[in-house]
XYZ file of C-alpha atoms in Angstrom:
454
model
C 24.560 -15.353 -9.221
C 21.665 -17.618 -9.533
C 19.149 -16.543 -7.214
C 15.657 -18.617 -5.840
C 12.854 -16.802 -4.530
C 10.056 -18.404 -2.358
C 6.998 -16.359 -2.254
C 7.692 -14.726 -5.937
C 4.291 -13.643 -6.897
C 3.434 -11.569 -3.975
C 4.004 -8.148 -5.035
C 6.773 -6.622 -3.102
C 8.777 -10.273 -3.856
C 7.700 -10.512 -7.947
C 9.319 -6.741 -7.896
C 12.353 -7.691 -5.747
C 12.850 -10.577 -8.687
C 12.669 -7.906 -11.222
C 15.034 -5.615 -10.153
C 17.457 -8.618 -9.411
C 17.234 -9.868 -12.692
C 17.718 -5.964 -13.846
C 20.708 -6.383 -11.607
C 22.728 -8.779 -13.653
C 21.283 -12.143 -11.972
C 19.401 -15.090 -12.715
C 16.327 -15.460 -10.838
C 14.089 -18.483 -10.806
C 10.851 -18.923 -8.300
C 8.141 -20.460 -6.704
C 4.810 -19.852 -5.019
C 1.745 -21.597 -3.993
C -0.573 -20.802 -6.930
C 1.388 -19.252 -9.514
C -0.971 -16.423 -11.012
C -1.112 -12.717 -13.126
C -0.649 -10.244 -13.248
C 2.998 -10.886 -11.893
C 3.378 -14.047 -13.292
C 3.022 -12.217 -16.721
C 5.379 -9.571 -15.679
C 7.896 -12.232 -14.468
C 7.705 -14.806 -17.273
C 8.175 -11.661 -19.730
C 11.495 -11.142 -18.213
C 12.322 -14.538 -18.570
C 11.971 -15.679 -15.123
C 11.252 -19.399 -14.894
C 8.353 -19.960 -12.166
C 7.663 -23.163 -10.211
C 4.157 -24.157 -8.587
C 4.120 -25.201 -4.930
C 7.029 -25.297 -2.870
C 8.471 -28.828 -3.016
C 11.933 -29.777 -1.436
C 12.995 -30.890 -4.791
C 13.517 -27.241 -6.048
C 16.977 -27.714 -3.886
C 18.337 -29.299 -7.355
C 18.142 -26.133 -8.771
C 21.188 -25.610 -6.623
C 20.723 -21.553 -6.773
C 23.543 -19.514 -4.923
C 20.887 -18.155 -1.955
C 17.443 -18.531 -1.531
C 15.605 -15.472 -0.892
C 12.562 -16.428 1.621
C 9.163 -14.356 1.510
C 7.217 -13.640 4.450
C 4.870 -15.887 3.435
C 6.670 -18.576 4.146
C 6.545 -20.208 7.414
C 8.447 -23.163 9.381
C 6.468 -26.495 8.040
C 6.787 -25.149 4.439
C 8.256 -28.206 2.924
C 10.851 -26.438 0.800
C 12.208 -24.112 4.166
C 12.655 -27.298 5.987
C 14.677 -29.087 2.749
C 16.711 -25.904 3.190
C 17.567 -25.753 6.945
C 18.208 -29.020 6.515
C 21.094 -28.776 4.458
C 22.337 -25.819 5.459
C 21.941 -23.872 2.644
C 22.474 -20.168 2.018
C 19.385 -18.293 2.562
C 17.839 -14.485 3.586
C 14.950 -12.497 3.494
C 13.876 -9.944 0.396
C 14.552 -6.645 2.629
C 17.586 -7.620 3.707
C 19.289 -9.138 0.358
C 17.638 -5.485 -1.143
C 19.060 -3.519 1.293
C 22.700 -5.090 0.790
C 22.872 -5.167 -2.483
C 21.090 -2.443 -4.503
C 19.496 -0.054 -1.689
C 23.232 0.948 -0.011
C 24.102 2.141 -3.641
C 21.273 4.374 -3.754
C 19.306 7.519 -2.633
C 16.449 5.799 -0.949
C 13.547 7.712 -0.713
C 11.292 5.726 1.554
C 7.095 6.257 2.143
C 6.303 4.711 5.334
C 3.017 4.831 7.323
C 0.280 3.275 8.425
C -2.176 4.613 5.104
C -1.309 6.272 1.211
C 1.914 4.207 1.103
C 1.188 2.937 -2.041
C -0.388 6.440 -3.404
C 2.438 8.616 -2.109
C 5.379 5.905 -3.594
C 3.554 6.270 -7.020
C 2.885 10.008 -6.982
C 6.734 10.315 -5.970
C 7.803 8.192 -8.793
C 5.300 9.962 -10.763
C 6.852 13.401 -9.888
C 10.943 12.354 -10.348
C 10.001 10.791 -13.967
C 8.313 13.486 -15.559
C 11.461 15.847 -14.173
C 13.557 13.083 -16.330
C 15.040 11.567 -13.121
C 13.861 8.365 -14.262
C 14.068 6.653 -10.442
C 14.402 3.078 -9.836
C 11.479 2.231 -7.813
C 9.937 -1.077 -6.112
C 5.733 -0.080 -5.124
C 3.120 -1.970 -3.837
C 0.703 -0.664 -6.833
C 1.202 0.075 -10.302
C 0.340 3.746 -11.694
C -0.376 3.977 -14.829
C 2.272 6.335 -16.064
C 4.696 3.956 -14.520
C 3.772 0.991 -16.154
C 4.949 -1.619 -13.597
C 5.497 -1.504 -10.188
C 9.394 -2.300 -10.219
C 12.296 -0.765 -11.888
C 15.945 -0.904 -11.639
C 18.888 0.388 -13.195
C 22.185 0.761 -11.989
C 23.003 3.605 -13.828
C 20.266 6.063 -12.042
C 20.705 6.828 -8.294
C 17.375 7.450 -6.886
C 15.311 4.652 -5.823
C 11.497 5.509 -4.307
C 10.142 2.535 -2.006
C 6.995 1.841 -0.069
C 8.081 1.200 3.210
C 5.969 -1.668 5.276
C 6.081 -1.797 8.690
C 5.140 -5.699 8.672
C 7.774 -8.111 9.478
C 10.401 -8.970 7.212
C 10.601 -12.986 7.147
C 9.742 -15.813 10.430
C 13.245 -15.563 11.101
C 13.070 -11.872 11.241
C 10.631 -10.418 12.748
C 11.726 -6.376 12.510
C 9.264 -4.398 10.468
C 10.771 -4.727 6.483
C 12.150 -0.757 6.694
C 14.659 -1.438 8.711
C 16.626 -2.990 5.993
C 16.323 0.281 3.645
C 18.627 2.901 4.247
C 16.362 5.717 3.307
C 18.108 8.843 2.728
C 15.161 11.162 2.586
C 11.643 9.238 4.602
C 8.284 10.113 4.569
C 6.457 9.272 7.549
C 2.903 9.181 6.693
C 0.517 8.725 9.421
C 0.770 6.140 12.274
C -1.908 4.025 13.472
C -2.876 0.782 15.097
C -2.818 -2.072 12.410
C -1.234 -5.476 11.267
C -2.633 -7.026 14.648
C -1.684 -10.332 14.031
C 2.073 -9.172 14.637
C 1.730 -6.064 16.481
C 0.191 -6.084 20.205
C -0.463 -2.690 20.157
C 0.318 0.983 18.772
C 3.959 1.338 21.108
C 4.715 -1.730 19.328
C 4.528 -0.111 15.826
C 6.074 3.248 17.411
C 8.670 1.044 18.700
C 9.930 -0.241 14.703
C 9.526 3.151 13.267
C 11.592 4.794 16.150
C 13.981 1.872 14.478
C 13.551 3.527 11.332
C 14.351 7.020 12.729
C 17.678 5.648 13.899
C 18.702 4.758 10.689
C 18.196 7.668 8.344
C 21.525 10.020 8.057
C 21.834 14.014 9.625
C 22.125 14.875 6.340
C 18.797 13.560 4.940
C 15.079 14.131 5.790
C 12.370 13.168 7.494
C 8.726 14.580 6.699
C 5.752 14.177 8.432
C 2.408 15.049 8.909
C 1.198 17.715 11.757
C -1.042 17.138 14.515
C -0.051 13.720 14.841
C 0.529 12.612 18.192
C 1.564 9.118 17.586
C 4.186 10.579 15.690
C 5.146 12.858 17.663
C 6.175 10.682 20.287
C 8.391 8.410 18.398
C 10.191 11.335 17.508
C 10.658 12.310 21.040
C 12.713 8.922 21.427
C 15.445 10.118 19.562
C 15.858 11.702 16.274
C 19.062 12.950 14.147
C 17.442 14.214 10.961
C 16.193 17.828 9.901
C 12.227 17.201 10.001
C 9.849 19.103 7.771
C 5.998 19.074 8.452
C 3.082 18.906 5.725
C -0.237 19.516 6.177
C -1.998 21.992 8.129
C 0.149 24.470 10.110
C 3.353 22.607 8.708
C 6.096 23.720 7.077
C 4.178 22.808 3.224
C 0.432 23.645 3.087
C -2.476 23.295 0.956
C -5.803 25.699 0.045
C -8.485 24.311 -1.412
C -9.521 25.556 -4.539
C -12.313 23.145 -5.658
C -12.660 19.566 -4.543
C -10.259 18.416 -7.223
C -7.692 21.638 -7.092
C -5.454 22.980 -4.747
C -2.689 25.436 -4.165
C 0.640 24.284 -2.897
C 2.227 26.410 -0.179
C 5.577 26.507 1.430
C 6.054 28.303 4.351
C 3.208 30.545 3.649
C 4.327 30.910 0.070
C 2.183 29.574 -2.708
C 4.209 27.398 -5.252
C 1.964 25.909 -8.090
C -1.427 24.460 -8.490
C -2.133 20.614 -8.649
C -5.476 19.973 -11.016
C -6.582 16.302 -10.997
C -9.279 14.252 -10.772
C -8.719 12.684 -7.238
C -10.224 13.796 -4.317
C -10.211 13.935 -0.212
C -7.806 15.404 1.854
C -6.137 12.049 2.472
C -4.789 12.858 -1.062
C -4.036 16.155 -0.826
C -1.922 15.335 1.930
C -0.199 12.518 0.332
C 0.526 15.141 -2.453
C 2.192 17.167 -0.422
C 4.503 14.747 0.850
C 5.527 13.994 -2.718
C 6.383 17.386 -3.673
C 8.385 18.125 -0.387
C 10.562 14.612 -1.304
C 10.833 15.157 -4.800
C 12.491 18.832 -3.095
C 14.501 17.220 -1.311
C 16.317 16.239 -4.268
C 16.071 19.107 -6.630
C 12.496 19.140 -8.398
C 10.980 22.347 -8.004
C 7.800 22.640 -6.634
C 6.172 24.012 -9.697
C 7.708 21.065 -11.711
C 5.740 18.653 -8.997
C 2.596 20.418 -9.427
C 2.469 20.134 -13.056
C 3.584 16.422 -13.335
C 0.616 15.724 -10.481
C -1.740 17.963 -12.555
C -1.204 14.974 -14.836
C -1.640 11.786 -12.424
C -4.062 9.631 -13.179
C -4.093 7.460 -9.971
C -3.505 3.817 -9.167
C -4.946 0.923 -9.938
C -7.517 0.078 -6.609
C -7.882 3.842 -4.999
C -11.216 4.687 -5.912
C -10.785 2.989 -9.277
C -14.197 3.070 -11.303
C -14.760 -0.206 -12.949
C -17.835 0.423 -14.689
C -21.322 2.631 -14.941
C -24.595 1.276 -16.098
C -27.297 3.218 -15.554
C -25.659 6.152 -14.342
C -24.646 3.727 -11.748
C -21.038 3.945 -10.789
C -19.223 1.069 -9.601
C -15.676 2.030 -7.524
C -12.518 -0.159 -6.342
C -10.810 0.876 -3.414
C -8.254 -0.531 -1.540
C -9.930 0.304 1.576
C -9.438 -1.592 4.742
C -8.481 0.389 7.782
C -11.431 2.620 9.267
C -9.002 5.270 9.152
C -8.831 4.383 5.127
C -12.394 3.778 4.731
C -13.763 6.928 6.705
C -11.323 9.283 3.981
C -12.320 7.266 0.938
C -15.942 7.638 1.912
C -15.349 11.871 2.351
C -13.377 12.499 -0.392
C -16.381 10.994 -2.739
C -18.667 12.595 -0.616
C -16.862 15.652 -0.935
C -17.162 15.535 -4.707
C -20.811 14.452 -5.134
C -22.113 16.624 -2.983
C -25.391 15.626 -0.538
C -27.215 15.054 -3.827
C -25.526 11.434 -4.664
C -26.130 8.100 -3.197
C -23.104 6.439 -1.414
C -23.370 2.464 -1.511
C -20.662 1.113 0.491
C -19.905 -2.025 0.538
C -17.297 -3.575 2.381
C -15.453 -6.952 3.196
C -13.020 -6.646 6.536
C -10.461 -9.052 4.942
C -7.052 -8.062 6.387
C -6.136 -9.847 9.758
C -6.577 -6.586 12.105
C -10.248 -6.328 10.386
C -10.567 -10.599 11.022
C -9.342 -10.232 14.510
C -12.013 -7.129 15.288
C -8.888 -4.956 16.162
C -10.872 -2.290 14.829
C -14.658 -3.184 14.503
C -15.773 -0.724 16.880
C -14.591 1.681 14.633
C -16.213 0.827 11.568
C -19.685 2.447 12.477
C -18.202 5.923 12.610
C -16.062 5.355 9.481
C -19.011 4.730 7.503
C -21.038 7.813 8.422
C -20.559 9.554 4.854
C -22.539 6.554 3.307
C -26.325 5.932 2.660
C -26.417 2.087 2.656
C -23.815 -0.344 3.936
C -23.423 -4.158 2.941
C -20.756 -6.069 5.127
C -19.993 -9.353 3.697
C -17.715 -11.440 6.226
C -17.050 -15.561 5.614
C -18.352 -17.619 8.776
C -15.900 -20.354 7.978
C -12.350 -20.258 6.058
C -9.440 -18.315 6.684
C -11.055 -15.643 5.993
C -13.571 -15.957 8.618
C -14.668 -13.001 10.535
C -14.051 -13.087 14.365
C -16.496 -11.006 15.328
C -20.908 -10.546 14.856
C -20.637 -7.952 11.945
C -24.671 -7.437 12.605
C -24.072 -6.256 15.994
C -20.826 -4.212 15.460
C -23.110 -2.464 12.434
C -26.250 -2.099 14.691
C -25.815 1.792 15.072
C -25.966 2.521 11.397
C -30.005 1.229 12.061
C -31.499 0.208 9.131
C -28.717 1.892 6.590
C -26.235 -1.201 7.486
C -26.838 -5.189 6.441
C -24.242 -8.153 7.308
C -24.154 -10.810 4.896
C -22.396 -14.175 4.510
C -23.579 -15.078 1.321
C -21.966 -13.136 -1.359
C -24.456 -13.950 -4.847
C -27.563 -12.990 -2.274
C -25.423 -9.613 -1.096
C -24.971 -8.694 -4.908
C -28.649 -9.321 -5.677
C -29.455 -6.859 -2.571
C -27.165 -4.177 -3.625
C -28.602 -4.182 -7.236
C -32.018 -4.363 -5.925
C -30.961 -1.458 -3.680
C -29.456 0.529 -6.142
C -30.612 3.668 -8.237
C -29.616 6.206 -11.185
C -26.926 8.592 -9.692
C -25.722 6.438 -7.198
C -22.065 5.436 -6.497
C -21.351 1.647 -4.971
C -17.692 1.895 -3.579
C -16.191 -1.837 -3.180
C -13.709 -1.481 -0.688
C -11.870 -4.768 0.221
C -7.583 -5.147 0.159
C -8.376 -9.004 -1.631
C -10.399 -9.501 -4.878
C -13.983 -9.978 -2.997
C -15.003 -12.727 -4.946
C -14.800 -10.427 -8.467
C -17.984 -8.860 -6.744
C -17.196 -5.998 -9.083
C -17.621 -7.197 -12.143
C -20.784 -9.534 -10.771
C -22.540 -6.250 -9.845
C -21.850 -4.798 -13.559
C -23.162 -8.081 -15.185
C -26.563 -8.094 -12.800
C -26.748 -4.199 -12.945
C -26.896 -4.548 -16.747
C -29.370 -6.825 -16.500
């Protein structure tokens, strides 16, 4: 089957045309600014991209056109398509049909660590020579990429998004995935563009719920209220709890260690080099999934002792100077309040924390959540905001007057080269300047480097 895909270089749609051509079919694409990494991935495979989305690509005559959720009505190659009536879906859906119903689906959902837990799971099942399929919204390094597929092997890990599926579908994209065993991480307000408001969310995860087999799993976090009352709406699956008071447990060791408990009883220690609680949680999840289908919690610990992390979760790009420079893909206040502790709870009192942020995703744009944002940054000793007056990417909101209770330790800027020549001027031996931003900020990382070396 010849197979089109508009929208191929996002990342959850350049690793749905990966695992399709894995699956025996020939995939061609298009997007609006064709660009790497995936492009690199793609073209490696031997997938022939297309620039733009011109109604001409219908000469390509695929079999079914697989439509992002990028694309809207108006998009020139959509209306070529309705037009002529011509086969088409969404990504979720044509996965879900035709490779997910084969599979055990082992699905991270959740409003934060999606990306973290998918790739610690992975992680896990391929050191215990599982070798899972997987499709993740990061790449890790010991994984390589951030899609595999091969019919042969039965498991298949998958960040789960709750954002919808296509214009033409507007359920979140889980619904489509058939998980067998589901992890569901945390639930919070977000994606305001789509969402009205938190029942809305609860609403397409109790959707979720509904779908998941008696036999399989559900595991959650405790003390989560949110959670607990989509679960009151209905729910046919044994649940197991992580986190405190749950069913699997952590103690602290050392910032960077912790012991793994099960119902009281300690199973292994995980040793790494991440930190926060946020990631001792999403640990946790990972070991009590990778359970679920026959790793043994020792076996977890020792393949996370060896995880190295994502790319964009407190990432360090660079120290001059004894200057640290971090990445994060920070962009909730729920996200950027644990990213800010866990470094804090590594460095002590004694380091600096530079944070400096750019409220880029539409909730952050719309000022869903600005209120928030003082209290999220309380763990850091100078803030820079950077928001766009005009542009898409505009900020909706006075970022000054949202920051004003920070005092003097917070500064709004709209003018990115005169923000970087701030935070240099600002900056010290010892300190730490955590970027936290879920688009590419303008390559303010590297910019900070080059002037810091200066």
């Amino acid at each position: 089957m010849h197979i089109h895909i508009l929208g191929i270089c996002g990342t959850f749609m350049g690793g749905l045309a990966l695992i399709a051509r894995s699956a025996g079919h020939t995939v061609t694409g298009c997007d609006a600014g064709v660009y790497p990494p995936m492009s690199t991935q793609l073209e490696e495979q031997g997938i022939e991209l297309i620039e733009g989305f011109g109604a001409e690509q219908t000469r390509l005559s695929p079999d079914l056109y697989i439509v992002g959720n990028v694309v809207t009505r108006g998009n020139p190659l959509m209306e070529a398509i309705l037009d002529q009536g011509l086969p088409y879906t969404s990504g979720p859906q044509w996965l879900g049909e035709n490779i997910l119903h084969k599979q055990h689906v082992l699905a991270v959902a959740g409003t934060h660590g999606k990306t973290s837990t998918s790739s610690m799971l992975g992680w896990i099942l391929e050191q215990a020579q599982l070798s899972p399929n997987f499709l993740i919204g990061g790449v890790a390094p010991g994984l390589g990429v951030s899609a595999r597929f091969n019919p042969e092997q039965s498991l298949f890990v998958i960040e789960a998004d709750e954002y919808d599926t296509a214009f033409f579908d507007k359920r979140s994209k889980f619904v489509h995935y058939r998980p067998r065993t589901a992890i569901l991480n945390n639930l919070e307000y977000d994606h305001a563009d789509i969402f009205p408001d938190l029942h809305a969310i609860q609403t397409q995860f109790h959707h979720l719920v509904r779908t998941i087999p008696s036999s399989g799993l559900i595991l959650r976090p405790t003390h989560t209220p949110s959670l607990d009352e989509t679960l009151a709406r209905g729910c046919w699956t044994p649940v197991e709890q992580f986190g405190p008071d749950g069913d699997w447990d952590s103690k602290a060791i050392s910032a960077t260690s912790f012991d793994v408990m099960f119902k009281g009883q300690s199973q292994g220690i995980v040793q790494w080099t991440l930190t926060g609680e946020h990631n001792r949680l999403n640990a946790l999840a990972a070991i009590a999934a990778a359970h679920h289908v026959g790793v043994k919690p020792e076996q977890a610990c020792a393949a996370l002792s060896q995880f190295a992390g994502i790319k964009r979760r407190m990432e360090v790009r660079g120290v001059v100077n004894d200057i640290t420079v971090y990445d994060d893909f920070a962009h909730h206040p729920t996200a950027i309040a644990t990213t800010l502790a866990g470094l804090r709870s590594q460095t002590g009192k004694a380091t600096r924390i530079l944070a400096v942020l750019e409220p880029r995703s539409n909730t952050m744009k719309l000022g869903a959540m600005a209120a928030r944002l003082p209290g999220s940054l309380e763990d850091a000793d100078l803030v820079f905001c950077y928001g766009e007056t005009q542009g898409k990417h505009a900020l909706g909101w006075d970022a000054a007057k949202v920051l004003a209770p920070l005092g003097d330790r917070a500064t709004a800027w709209n003018d990115l080269d005169k923000m970087v020549q701030a935070i240099v001027q600002a900056s010290q031996p010892g300190d730490a300047i955590v970027v936290m931003s879920n688009g590419s900020f303008g390559g303010i990382h590297q910019r900070l480097l080059d002037q810091l070396s200066r």
